[in-house]
Coordinates of C-alpha atoms and ligand atoms in Angstrom, one line a residue:
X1 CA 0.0 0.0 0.0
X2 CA 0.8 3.5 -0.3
X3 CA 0.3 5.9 2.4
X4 CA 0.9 9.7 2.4
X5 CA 1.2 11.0 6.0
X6 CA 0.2 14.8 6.4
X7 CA 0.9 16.3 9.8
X8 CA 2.2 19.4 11.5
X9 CA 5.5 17.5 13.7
X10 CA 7.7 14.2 12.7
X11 CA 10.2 13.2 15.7
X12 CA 13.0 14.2 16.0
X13 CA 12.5 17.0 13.4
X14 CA 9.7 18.9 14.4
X15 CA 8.8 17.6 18.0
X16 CA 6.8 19.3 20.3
X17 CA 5.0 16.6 22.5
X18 CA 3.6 13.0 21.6
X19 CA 2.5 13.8 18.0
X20 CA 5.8 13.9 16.9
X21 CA 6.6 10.9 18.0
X22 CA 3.4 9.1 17.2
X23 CA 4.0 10.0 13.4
X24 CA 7.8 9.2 13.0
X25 CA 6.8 5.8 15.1
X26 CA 3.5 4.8 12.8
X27 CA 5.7 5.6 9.7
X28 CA 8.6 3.9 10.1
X29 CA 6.8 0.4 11.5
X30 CA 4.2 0.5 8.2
X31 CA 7.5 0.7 6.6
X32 CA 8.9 -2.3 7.8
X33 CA 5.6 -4.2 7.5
X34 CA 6.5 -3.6 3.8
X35 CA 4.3 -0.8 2.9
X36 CA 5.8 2.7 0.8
X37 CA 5.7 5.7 2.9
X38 CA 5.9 9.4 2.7
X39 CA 5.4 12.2 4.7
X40 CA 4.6 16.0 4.2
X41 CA 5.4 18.7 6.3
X42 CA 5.7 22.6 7.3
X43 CA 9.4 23.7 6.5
X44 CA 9.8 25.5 9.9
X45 CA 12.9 27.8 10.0
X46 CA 13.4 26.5 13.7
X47 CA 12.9 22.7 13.0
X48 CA 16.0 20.4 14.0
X49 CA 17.6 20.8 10.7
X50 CA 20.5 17.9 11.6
X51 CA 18.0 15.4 11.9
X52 CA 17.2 15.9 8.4
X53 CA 20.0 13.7 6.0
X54 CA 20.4 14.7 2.2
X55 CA 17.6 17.9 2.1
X56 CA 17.4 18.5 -1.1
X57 CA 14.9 20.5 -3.4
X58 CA 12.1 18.8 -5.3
X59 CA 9.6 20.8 -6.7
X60 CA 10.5 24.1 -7.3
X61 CA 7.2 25.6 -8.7
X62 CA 4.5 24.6 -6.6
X63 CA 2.0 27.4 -6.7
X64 CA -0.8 26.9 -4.5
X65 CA -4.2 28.6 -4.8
X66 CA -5.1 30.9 -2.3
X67 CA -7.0 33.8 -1.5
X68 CA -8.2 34.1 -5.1
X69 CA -4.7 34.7 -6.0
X70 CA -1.8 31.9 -5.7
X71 CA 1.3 31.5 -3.2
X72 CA 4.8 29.8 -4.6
X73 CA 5.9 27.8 -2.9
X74 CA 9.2 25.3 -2.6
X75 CA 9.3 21.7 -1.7
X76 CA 12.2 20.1 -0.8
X77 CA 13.1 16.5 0.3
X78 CA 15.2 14.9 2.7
X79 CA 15.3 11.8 5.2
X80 CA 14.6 11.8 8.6
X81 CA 16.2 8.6 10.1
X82 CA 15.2 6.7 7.0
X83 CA 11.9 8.4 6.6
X84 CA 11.4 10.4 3.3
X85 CA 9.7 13.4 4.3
X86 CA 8.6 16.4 1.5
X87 CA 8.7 20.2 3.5
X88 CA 6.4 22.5 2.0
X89 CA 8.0 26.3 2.1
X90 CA 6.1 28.8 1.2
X91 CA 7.0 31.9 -0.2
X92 CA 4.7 34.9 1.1
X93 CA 4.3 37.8 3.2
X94 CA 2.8 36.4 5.6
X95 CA 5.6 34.1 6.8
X96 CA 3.9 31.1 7.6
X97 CA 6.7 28.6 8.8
X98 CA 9.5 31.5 9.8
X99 CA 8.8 32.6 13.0
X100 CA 10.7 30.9 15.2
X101 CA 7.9 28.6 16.4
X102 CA 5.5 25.6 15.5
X103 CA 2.1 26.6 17.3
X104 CA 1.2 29.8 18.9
X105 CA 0.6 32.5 16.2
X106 CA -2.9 34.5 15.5
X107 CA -3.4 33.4 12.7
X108 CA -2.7 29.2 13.3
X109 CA -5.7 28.3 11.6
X110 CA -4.5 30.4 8.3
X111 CA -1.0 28.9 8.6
X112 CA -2.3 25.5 8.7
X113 CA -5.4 26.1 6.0
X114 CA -2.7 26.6 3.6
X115 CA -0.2 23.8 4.9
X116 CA -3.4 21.6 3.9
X117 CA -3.9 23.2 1.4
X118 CA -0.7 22.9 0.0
X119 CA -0.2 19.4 0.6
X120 CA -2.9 18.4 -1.6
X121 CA -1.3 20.3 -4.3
X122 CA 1.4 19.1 -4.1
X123 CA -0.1 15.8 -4.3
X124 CA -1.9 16.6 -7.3
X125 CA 0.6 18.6 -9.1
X126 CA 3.2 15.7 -8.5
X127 CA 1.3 13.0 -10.0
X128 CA 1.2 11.1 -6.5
X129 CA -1.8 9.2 -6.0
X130 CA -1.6 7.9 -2.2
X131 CA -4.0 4.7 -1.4
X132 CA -4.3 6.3 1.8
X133 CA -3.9 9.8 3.4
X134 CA -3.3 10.0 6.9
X135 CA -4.2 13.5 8.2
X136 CA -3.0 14.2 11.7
X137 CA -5.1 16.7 14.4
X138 CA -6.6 19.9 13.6
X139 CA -4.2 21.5 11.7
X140 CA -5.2 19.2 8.5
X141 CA -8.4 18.5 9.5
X142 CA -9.4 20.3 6.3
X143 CA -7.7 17.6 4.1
X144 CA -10.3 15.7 3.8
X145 CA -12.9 18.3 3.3
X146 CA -10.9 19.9 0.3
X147 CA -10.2 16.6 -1.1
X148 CA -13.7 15.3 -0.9
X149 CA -15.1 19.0 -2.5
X150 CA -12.6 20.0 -4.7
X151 CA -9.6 17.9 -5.3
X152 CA -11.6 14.6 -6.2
X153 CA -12.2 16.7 -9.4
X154 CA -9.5 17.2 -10.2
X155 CA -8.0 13.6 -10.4
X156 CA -7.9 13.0 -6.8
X157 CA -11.6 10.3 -6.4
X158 CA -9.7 7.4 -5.2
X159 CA -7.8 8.6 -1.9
X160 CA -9.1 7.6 0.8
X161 CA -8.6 9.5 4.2
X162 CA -8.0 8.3 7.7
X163 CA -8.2 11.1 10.2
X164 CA -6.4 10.5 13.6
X165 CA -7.2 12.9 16.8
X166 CA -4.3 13.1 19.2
X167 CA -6.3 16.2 21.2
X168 CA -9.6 17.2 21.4
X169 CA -8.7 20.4 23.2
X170 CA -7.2 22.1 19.9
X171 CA -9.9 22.2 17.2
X172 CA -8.7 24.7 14.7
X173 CA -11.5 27.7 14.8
X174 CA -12.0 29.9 11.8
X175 CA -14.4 31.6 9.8
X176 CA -14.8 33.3 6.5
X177 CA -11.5 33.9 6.0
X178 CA -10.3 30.5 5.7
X179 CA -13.0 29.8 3.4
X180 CA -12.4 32.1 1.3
X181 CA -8.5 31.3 2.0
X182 CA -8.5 27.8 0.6
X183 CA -11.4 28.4 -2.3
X184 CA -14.2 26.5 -0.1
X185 CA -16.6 29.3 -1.3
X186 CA -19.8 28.2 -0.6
X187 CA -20.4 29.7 2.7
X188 CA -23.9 28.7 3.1
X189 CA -23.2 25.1 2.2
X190 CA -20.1 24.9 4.8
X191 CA -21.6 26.9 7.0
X192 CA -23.8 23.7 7.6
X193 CA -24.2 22.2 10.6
X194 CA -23.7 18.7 9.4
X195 CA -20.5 20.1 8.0
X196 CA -18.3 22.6 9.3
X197 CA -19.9 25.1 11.6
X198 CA -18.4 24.9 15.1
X199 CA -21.1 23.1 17.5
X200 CA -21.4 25.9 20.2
X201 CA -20.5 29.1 18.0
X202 CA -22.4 29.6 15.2
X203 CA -20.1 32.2 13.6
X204 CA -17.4 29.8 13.3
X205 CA -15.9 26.9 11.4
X206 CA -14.6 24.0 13.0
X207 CA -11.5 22.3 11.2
X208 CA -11.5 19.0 13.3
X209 CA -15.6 18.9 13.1
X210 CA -14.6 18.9 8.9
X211 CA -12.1 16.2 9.8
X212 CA -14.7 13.7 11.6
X213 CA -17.3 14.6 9.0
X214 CA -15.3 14.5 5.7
X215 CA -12.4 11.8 6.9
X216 CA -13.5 8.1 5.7
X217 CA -12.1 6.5 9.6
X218 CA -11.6 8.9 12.4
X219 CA -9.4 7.4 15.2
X220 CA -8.1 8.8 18.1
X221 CA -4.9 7.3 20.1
X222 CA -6.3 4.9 22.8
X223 CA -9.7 2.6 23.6
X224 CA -10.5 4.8 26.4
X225 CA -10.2 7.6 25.2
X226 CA -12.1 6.9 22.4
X227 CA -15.3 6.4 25.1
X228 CA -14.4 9.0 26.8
X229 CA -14.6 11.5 23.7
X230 CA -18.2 10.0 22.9
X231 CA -19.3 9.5 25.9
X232 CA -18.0 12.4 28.6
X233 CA -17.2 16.5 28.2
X234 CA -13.8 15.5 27.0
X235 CA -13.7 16.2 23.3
X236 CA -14.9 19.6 24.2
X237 CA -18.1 19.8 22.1
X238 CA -17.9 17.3 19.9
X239 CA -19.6 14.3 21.1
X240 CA -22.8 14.8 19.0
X241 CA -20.5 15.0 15.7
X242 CA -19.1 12.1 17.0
X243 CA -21.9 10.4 17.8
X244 CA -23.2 10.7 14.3
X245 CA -20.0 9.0 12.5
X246 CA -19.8 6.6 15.4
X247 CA -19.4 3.5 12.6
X248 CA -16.3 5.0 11.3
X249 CA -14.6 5.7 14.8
X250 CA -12.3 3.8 16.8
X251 CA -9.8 3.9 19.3
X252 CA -5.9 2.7 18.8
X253 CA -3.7 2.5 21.2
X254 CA -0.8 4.0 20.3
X255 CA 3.2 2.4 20.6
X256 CA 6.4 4.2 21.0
X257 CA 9.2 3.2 18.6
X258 CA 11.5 0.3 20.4
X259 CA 14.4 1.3 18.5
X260 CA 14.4 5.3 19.6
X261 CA 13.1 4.6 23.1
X262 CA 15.4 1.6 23.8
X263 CA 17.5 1.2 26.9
X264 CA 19.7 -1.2 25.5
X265 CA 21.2 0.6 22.4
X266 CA 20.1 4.4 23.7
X267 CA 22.7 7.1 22.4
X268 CA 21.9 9.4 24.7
X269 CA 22.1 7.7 27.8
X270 CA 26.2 6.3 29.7
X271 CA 25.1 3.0 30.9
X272 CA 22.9 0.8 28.6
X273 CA 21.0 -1.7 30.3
X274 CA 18.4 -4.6 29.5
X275 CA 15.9 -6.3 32.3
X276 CA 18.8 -8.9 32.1
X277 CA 21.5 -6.1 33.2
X278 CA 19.2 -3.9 35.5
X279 CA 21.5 -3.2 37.8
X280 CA 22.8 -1.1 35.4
X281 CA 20.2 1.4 35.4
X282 CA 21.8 2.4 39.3
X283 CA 24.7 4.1 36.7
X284 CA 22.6 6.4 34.5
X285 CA 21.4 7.5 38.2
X286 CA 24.5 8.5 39.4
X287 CA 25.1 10.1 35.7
X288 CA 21.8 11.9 35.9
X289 CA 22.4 13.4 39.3
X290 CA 25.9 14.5 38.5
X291 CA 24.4 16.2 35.0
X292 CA 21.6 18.1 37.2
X293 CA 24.2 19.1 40.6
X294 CA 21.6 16.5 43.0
X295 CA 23.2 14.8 45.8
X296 CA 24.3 11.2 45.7
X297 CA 22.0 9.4 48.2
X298 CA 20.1 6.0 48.2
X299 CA 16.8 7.9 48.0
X300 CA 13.6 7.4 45.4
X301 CA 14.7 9.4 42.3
X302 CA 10.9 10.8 41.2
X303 CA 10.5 12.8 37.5
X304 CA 7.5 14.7 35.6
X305 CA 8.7 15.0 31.8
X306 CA 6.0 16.9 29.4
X307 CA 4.6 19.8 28.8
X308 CA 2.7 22.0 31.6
X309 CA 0.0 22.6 30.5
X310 CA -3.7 22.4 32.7
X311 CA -4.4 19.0 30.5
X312 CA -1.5 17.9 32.6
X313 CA -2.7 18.4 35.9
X314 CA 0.2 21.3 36.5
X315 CA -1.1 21.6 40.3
X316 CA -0.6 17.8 41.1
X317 CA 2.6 17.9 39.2
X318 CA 3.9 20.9 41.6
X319 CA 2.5 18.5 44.7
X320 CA 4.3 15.6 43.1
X321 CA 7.3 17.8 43.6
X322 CA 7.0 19.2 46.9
X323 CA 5.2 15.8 48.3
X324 CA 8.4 13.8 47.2
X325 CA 10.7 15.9 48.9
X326 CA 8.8 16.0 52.1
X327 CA 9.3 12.2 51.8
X328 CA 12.7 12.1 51.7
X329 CA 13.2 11.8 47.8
X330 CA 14.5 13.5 45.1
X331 CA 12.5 15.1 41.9
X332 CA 13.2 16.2 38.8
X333 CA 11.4 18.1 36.2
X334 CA 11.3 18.4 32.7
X335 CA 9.0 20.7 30.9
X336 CA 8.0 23.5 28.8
X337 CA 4.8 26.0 29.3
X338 CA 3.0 27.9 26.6
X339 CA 0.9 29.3 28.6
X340 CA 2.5 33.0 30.2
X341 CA 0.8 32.2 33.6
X342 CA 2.1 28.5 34.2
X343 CA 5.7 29.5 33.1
X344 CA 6.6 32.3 35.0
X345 CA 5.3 29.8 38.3
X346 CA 7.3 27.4 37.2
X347 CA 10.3 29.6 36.9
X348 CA 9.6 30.8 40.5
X349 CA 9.5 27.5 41.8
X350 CA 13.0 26.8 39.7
X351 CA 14.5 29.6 42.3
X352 CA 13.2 28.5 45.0
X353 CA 14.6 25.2 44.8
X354 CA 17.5 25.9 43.2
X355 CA 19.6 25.6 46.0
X356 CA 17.8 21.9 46.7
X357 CA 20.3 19.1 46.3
X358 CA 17.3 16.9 46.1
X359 CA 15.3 18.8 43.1
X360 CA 16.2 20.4 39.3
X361 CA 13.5 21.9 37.7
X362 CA 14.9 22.4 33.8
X363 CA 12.1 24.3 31.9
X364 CA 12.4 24.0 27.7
X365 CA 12.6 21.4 25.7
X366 CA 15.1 19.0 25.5
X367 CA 15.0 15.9 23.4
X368 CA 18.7 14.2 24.5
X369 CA 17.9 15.5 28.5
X370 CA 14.8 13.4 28.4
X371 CA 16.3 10.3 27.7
X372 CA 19.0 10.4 30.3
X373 CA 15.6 11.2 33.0
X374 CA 13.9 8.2 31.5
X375 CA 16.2 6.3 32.5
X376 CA 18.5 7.9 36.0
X377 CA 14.4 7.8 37.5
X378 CA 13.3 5.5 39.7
X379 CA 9.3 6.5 39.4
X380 CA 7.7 9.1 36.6
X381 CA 4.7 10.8 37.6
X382 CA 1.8 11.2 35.2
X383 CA -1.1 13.2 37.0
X384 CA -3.1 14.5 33.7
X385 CA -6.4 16.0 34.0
X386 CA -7.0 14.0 30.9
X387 CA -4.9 12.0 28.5
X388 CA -5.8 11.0 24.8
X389 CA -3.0 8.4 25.1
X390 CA -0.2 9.0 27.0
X391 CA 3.5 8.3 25.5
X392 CA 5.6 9.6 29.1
X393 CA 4.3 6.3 30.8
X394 CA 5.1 3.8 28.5
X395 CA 8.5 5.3 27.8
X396 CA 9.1 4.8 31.6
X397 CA 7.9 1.1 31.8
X398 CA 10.3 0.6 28.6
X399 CA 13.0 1.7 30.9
X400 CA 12.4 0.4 34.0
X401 CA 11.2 3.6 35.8
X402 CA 7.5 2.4 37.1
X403 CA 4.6 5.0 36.4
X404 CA 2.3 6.7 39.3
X405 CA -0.7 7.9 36.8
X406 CA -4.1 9.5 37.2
X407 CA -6.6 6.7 35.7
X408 CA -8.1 8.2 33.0
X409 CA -7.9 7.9 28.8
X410 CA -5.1 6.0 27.5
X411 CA -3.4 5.8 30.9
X412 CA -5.7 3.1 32.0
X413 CA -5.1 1.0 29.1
X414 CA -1.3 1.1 30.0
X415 CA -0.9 1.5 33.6
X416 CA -2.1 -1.8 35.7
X417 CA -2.0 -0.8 39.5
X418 CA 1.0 -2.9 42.0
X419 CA -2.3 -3.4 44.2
X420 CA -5.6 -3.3 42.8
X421 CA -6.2 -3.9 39.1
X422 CA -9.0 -6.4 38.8
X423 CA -8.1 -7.5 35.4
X424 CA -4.8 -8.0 35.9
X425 CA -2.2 -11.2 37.5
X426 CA 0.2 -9.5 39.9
X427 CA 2.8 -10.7 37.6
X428 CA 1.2 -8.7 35.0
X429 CA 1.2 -5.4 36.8
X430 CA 3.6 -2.0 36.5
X431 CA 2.4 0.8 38.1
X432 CA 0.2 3.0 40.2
X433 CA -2.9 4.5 39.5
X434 CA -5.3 7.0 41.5
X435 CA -8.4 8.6 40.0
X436 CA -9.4 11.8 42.7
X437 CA -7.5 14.9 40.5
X438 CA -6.7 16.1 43.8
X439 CA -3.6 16.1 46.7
X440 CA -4.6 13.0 48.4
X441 CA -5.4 11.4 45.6
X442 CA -1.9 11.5 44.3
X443 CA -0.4 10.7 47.8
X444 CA -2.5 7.5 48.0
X445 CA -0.5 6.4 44.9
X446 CA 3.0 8.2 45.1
X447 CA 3.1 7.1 48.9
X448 CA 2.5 3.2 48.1
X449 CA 5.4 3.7 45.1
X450 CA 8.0 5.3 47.6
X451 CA 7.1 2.9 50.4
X452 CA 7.8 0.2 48.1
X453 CA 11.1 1.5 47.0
X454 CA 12.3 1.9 50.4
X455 CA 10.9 -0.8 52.2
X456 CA 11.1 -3.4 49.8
X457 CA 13.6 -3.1 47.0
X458 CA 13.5 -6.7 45.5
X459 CA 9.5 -6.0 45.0
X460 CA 9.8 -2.5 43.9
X461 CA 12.8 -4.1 40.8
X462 CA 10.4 -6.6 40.6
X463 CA 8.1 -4.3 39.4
X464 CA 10.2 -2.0 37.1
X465 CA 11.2 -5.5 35.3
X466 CA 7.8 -6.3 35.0
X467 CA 6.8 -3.2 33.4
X468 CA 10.0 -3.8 31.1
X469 CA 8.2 -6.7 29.5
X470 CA 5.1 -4.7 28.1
X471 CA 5.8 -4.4 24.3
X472 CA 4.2 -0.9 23.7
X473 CA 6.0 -1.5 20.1
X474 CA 4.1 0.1 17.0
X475 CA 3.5 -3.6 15.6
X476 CA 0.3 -4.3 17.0
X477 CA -0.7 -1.0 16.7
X478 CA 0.4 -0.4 13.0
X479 CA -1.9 -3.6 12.3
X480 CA -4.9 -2.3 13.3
X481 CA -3.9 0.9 10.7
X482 CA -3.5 -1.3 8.2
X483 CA -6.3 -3.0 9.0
X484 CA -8.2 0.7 8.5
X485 CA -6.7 1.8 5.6
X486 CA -7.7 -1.8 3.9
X487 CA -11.0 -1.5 4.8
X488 CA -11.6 2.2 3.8
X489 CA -9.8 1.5 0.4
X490 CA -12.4 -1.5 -0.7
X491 CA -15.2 0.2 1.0
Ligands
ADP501 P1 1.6 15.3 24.7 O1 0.2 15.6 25.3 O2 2.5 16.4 24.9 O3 1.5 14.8 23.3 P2 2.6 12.6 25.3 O4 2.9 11.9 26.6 O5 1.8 11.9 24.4 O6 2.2 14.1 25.6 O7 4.0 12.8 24.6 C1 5.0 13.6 25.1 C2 6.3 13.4 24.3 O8 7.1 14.6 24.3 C3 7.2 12.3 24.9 O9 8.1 11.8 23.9 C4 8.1 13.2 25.9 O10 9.3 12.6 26.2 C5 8.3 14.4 25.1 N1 8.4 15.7 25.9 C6 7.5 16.4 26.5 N2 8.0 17.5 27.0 C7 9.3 17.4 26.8 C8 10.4 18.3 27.1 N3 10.2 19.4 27.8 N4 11.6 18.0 26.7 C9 11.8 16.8 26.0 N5 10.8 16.0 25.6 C10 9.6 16.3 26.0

């Protein structure tokens, strides 16, 4: 088969949280199950440029419709890690990819109307002729909706489109001006509720509405979460659109990729280790705390790595922190805010602890830092207000650091609790789980993993080891995509 990935972030290029990863991880094991894959992307100035091998250009005179008028546009193509990826870089005013950021402008929904946009002409205009397009999140939730009204005119009637939501919070909200933007210039007719008009303002469009409604399978990342967005507030108004195209949506767990996240052959980390050679693991410990200026003491070694963000459950992360080091251990933090309020808290807290031997706070982003956490920690906490999937847990189990998470979305179809999952053998378990979003609630499950650590160490190894054995690999997963894409491409 041949499958044409579309999406705003492929790890390790353009990374900013699990969608990054998700996409490089999907790709590369279709790949190896002997499918052809390519990917398209935004050619942001500030993307990771040395991950790229052999960027070359491709297409030098891609001019995309828009406006009423046209943008040029270049396309160039390079590898990342083995993937072939095509970055769209369009030449224009209004500088879409060169600001020196992936998310976070006014005019988002513009920049990413046109990536879509784009794309699709590039697919046309190139001659490609996917069996399957695989549209990631908001930002090309319109791929579909294009394709289905326009581009299936032009040459375009056999693609078929699977649609995968990663977040429910970040719809893509627009109005006339992305209508008239990409050439969608019926208003009337996409102003339609069964279409694109936003479910609770009336004014605007929805792109991830036009994604569920135009898409041919709509999936998002695990089977909880997938109940959840039907069934609870959590896809943040779109339950009834969901409700309506229930037969073509599903939930898929999603994997990491074994051979980035891999403790054994891990580049960034001093001491590999297998569950055979755990004792190893005590090393990257010691290396972490040198790295990070912490004090060399048998204590519980306690990390938070992800964005912070309210999704994350910010105020239980910042207990996490202060509830560890009342109990004797020592935490550190990895994360980056967006959000103006959260950072300059979180940069206050840095100070105050700054002269803590027992706690580093390091706020950005850092890819090669992360992996050295993953795997120096003894326990990674995970207290998300909500969580589509979840990758930071299952990155822990891979390395042996056991998971303390909030049960809710993809989280509980990870995370089996030391003491308490029903469905699960003891020798099956390999974490901790509460389900109050408050202080106690995390205590109740923090507490039992620290006691456990210090009062039982064979146990507590026992468990890490046993969370080591979970293969969260993209095989199983990429099956049940393939098994999509077969069934929408006969359908
Ligand atoms: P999200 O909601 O952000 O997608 P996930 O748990 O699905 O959360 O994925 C998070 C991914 O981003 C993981 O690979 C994690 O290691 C990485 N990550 C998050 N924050 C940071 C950071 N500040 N520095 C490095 N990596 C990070």
């Amino acid at each position: 088969m041949y499958i044409v990935q579309i999406a705003s972030e492929c790890a390790p290029v353009i990374k900013a949280g699990g969608l990054g990863d998700v996409v490089y991880g999907l790709s590369r094991e279709l790949e190896n199950q002997g499918h052809t894959v390519e990917l398209i992307l935004p050619m942001y100035d500030c993307m990771r440029y040395d991950q790229i091998w052999g960027l070359h250009d491709a297409y030098k005179e891609l001019s995309v419709p828009w406006n009423g008028g046209a943008i040029h546009c270049s396309v160039f193509c390079g590898w990342v890690h083995g993937r072939l990826c095509f970055f769209i870089q369009p030449h224009s005013i209004e500088n879409f990819f060169d600001r020196g950021y992936y998310y976070g402008g006014n005019d988002d929904n513009l920049r990413f109307a046109f990536f879509s946009k784009a794309a699709l002409e590039f697919l046309l205009q190139s001659n490609k002729r996917p069996d399957v397009i695989h549209c990631h999140d908001w930002q090309t939730g319109l791929i579909p909706v294009m394709l289905y009204e326009m581009y299936k005119f032009y040459g375009m009637a056999n693609q078929r489109v699977c649609y995968t939501i990663h977040n429910f919070k970040h719809q893509g909200i627009g109005g006339m001006e992305v209508l008239r933007g990409t050439g969608l210039n019926n208003e009337g007719y996409y102003y339609g509720y069964d279409r694109l008009r936003d479910n609770f303002n009336p004014f605007a469009i929805n792109f991830m509405k036009g994604g569920i409604v135009y898409s041919n399978f709509v999936t998002t990342v695990s089977p909880h979460h997938a109940w959840e967005a039907r069934f609870t507030g959590i896809s943040y108004g779109l339950g009834h659109t969901l409700e309506l195209h229930q037969d073509k949506f599903g939930g898929i767990l999603n994997g990491i990729d074994f051979d980035v996240w891999n403790p054994e052959s891990d580049r960034f980390i001093p001491h590999p280790y297998t569950a055979t050679t755990f004792a190893e693991k005590i090393k990257n410990k010691k290396a972490l705390r040198e790295r990070l200026w912490l004090r060399q003491e048998d204590k519980p070694l306690v990390c938070y790595i992800g964005r912070l963000d309210d999704q994350k459950g910010v105020h239980l992360v910042h207990h996490a922190l202060y509830h560890t080091l009342a109990r004797g251990g020592q935490f550190v933090l990895l994360g980056s805010a967006t959000e103006s309020g959260i950072n300059d808290w979180f940069w206050r807290e840095k100070i105050n602890t700054n002269n803590n031997p027992d706690a580093h706070l390091e706020l950005g982003f850092n890819e090669e830092l992360s992996h050295l956490i993953y795997a120096g920690a003894d326990i990674i906490v995970v207290p998300s207000n909500y969580e589509p999937c979840g990758l930071t847990q299952v990155i822990g189990l891979r390395y042996g650091t056991v998971p303390v998470v909030r049960g809710v979305g993809g989280l509980l179809n990870t995370i089996f609790d030391y003491d308490y999952d029903p469905n699960h053998p003891p020798e099956k378990r390999n974490g901790f789980m509460f389900f109050e979003p408050d202080q106690q609630g995390l205590n109740s499950a923090l507490d039992r993993a620290i006691d456990l650590y210090a009062k039982n160490p064979p146990l507590f190894q026992q468990l890490a080891l046993q969370g080591m054995n979970y293969d969260n690999s993209w095989k199983d997963p990429a099956q049940k995509y393939i098994d999509i894409y077969d069934f929408i491409r006969h359908r």
